[in-house]
CSV table of C-alpha atoms in Angstrom, one decimal:
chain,number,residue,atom,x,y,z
A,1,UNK,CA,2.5,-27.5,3.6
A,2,UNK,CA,-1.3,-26.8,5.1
A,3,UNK,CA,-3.3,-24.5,3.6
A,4,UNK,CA,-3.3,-21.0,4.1
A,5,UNK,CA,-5.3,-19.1,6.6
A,6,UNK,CA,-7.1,-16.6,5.6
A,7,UNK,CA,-6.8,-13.5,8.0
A,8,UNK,CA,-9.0,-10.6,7.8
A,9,UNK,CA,-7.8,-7.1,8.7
A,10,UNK,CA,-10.7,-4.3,9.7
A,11,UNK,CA,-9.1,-1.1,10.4
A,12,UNK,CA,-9.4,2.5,9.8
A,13,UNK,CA,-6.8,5.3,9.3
A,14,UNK,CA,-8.6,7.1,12.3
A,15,UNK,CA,-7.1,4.5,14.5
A,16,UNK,CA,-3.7,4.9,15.4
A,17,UNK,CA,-3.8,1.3,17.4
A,18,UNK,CA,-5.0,0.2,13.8
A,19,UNK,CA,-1.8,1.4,12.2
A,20,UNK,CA,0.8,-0.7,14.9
A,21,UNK,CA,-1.8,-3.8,13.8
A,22,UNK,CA,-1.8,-3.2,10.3
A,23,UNK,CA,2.1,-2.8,9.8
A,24,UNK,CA,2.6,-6.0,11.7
A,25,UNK,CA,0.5,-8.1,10.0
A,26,UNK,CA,1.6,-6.9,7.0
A,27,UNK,CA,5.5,-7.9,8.1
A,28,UNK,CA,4.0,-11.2,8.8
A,29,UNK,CA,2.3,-11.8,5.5
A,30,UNK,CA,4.8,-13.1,4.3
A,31,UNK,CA,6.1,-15.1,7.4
A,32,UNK,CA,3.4,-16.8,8.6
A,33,UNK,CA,1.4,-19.1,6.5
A,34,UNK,CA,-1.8,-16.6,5.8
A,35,UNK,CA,-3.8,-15.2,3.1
A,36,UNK,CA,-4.1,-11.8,4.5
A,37,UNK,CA,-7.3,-9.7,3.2
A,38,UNK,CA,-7.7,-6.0,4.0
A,39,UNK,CA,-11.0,-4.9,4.7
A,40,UNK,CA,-10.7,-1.3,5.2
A,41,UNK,CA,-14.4,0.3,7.1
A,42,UNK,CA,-15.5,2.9,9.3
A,43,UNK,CA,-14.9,3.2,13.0
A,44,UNK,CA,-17.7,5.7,13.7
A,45,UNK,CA,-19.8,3.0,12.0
A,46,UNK,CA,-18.5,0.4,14.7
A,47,UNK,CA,-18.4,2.3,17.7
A,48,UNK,CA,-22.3,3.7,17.1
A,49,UNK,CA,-23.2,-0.3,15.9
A,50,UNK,CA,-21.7,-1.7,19.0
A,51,UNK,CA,-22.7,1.4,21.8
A,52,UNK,CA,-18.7,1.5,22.3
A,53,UNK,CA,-17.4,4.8,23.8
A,54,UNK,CA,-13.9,6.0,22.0
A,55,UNK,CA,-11.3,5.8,24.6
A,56,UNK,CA,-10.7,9.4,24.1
A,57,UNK,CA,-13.6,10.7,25.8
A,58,UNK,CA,-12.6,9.3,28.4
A,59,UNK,CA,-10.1,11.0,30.5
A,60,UNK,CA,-7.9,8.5,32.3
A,61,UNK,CA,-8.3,6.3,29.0
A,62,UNK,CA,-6.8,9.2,27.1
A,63,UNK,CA,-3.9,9.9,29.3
A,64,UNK,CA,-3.0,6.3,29.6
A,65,UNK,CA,-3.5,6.0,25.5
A,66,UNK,CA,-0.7,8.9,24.9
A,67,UNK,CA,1.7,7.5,26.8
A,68,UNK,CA,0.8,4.0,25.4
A,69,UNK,CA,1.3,4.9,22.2
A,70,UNK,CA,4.5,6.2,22.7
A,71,UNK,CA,5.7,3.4,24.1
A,72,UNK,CA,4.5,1.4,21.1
A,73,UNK,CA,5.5,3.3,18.9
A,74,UNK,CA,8.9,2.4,19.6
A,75,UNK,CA,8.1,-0.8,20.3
A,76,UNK,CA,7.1,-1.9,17.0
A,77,UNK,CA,9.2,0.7,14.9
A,78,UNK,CA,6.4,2.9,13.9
A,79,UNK,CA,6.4,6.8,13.2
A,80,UNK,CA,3.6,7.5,15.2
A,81,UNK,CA,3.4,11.2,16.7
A,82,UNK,CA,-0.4,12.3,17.9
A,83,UNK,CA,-1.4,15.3,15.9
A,84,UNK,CA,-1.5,18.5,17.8
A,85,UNK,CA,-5.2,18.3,18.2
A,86,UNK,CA,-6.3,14.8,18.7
A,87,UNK,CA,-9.9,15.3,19.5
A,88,UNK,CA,-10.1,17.3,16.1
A,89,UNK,CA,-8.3,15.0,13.9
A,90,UNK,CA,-10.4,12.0,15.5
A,91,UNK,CA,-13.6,13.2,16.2
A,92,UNK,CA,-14.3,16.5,13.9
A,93,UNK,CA,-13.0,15.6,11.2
A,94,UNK,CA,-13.0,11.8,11.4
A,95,UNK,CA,-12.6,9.8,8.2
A,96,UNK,CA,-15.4,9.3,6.4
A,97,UNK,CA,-13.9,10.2,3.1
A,98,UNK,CA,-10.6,9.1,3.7
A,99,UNK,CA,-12.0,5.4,4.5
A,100,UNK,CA,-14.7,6.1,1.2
A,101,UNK,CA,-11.3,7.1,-0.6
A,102,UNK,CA,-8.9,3.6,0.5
A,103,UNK,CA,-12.2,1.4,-0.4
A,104,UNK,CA,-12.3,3.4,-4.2
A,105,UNK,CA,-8.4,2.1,-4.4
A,106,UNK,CA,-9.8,-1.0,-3.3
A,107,UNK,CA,-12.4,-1.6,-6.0
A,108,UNK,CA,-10.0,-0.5,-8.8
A,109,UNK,CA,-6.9,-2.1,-7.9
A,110,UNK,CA,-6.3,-5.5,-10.2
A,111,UNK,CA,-4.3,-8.5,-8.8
A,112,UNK,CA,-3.1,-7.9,-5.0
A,113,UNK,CA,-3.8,-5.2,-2.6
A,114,UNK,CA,0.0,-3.1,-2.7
A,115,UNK,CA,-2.0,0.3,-3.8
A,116,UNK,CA,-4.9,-0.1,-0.8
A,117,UNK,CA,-1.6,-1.1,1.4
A,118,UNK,CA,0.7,1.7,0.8
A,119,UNK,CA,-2.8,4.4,0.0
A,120,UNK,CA,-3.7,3.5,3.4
A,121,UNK,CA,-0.3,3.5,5.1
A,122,UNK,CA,0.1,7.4,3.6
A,123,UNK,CA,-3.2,8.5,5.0
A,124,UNK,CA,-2.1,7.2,8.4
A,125,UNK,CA,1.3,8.7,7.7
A,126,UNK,CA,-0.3,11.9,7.5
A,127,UNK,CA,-2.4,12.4,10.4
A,128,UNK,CA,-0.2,10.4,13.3
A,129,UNK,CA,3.1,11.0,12.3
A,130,UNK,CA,3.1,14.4,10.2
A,131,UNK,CA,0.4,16.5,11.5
A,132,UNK,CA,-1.3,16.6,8.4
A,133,UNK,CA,-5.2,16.7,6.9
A,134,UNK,CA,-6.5,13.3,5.6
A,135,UNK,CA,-10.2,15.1,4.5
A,136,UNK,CA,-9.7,17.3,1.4
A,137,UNK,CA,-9.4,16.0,-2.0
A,138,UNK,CA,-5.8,17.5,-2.4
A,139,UNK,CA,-4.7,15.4,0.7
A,140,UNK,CA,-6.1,12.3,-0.3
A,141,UNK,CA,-4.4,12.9,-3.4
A,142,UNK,CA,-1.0,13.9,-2.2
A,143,UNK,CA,-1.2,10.4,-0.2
A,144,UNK,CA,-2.0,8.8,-3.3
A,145,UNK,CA,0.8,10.3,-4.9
A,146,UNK,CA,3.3,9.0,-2.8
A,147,UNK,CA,1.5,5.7,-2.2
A,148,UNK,CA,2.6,5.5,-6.4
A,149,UNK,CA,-0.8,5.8,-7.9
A,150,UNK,CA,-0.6,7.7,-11.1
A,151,UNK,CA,-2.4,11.5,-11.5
A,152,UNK,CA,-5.1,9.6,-14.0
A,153,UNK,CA,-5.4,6.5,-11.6
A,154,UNK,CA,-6.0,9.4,-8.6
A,155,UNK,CA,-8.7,11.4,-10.4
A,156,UNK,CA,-10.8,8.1,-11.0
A,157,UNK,CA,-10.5,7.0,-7.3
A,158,UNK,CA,-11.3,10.3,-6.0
A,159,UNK,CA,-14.5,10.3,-8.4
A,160,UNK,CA,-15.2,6.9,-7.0
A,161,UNK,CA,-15.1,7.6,-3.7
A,162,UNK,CA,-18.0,9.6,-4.0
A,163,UNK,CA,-20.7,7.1,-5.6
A,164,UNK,CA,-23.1,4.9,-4.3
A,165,UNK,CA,-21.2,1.8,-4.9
A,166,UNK,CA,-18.8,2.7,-2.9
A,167,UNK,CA,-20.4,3.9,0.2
A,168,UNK,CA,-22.5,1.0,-0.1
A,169,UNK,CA,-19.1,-1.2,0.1
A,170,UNK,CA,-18.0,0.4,3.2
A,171,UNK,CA,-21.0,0.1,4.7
A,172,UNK,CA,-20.9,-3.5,4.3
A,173,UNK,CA,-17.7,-3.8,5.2
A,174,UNK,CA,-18.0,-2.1,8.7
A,175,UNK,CA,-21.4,-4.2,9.0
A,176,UNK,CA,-19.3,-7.5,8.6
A,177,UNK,CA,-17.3,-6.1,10.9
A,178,UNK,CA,-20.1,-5.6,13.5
A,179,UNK,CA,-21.6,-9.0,12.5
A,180,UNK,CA,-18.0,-11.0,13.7
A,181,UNK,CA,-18.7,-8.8,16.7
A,182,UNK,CA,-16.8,-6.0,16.8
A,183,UNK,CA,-16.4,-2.9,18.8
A,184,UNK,CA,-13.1,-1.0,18.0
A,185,UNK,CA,-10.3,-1.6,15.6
A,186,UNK,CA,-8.2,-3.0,14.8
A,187,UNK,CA,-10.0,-6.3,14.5
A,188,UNK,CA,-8.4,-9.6,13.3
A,189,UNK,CA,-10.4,-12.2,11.9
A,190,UNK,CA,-8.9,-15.6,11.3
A,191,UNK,CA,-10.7,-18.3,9.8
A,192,UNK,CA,-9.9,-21.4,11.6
A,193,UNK,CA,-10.7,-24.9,10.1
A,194,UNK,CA,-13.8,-23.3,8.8
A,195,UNK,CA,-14.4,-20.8,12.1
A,196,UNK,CA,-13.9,-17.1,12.6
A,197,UNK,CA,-12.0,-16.2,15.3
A,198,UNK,CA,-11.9,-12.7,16.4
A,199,UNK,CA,-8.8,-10.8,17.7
A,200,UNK,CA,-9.4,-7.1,18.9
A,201,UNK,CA,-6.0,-4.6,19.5
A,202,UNK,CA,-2.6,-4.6,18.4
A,203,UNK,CA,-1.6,-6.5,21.3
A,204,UNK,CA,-3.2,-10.0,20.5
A,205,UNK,CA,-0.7,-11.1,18.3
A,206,UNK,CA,1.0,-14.1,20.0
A,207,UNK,CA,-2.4,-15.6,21.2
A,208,UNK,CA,-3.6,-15.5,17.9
A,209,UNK,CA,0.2,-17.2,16.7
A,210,UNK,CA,-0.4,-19.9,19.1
A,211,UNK,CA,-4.3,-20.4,17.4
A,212,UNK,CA,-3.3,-20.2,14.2
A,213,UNK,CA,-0.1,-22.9,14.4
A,214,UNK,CA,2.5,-20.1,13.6
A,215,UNK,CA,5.0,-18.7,15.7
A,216,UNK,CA,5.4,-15.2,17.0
A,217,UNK,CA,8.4,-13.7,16.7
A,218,UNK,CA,7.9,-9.8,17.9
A,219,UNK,CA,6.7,-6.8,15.8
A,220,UNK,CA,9.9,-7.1,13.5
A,221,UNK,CA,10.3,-10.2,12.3
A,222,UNK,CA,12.9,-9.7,10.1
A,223,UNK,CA,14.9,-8.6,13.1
A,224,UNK,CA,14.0,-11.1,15.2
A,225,UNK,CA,14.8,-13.8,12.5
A,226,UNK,CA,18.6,-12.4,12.1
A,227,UNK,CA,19.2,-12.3,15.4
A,228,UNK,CA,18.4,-16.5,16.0
């Protein structure tokens, strides 16, 4: 068998597009030949870096994102239900500490990423399918919770997420992100024979099969595997 490709993930629980890319290529990490990394960073960080505009603000982008997401929703077999204020969740609030908090999981977590996987997959949980804050302390630990992290394991993240070292780490992270080119999330990165290739969306998925020698199945595929 070849060696593995290494895939980078760049995302942030702000993003609900983020969320349909991130379960996928989590449902292919173990189908495709790929050493997926997760490299949780900061949107706001990328869309400033980059002089991007969020699609949000713009009208006719927004309308055609709601229904979109609907639509994809289903499509890939995600929970994902806009909050009843999308301009606050997004761009009030915004998730600075919630991204400062799955980087903290990030730096403590020993041998694999399950904890920043299912930490981040709560937060997202949260804000696009239940409705819910993703700023507090007390949400971030409640995600935690159910993400399985222990009440001594979330007291030392949540301490974490607020030093130095940490905010320095997501700033590098969103940097690389900016440095590969980016200028939304979710952005894939896959490291072919030695060169990054960048994928932007959730939608890029069976061009970046075909680059990458694997073959796409659909955003389930489990399903689509039973069915052949």
């Amino acid at each position: 068998m070849s060696s593995r490709k290494v895939v980078e993930l760049f995302y942030d629980v702000v993003s609900p597009y983020s969320w349909l890319g991130f379960e996928i290529i989590c449902r292919y990490r173990n189908v495709w030949n790929i050493e997926l990394k997760l490299r949780p960073a900061f949107l706001g960080g990328v869309m400033q870096g980059s002089g991007n505009k969020p699609p949000g603000l713009v009208p006719n982008k927004f309308l055609y994102m709601t229904k979109d997401l609907d639509l994809l929703a289903k499509y890939c077999g995600v929970p994902l239900q806009p909050p009843s204020d999308v301009f606050e969740a997004m761009f009030q609030k915004g998730t600075l500490s919630a991204m400062r908090f799955v980087t903290a999981v990030q730096q403590q977590e020993k041998g694999g990423d399950k904890q920043v996987e299912q930490v981040s997959r709560e937060l997202w949980r949260r804000i696009w399918s239940e409705d819910k804050d993703i700023t507090e302390p007390a949400s971030l630990s409640e995600a935690a919770k159910r993400a399985g992290l222990t009440d001594g394991e979330i007291q030392e993240v949540l301490k974490l997420s607020t030093s130095q070292e940490i905010k320095d780490k997501l700033k590098n992270t969103t940097e690389a992100a900016l440095k590969y080119g980016a200028f939304g999330f979710p952005l894939l990165v896959c490291h072919i024979d030695g060169t990054p290739q960048m994928f932007f969306g959730s939608d890029r998925f069976e061009l970046m099969a075909h680059c990458i020698g694997e073959k796409w199945l659909g955003p389930n595929p489990d399903n689509s595997a039973a069915r052949l």
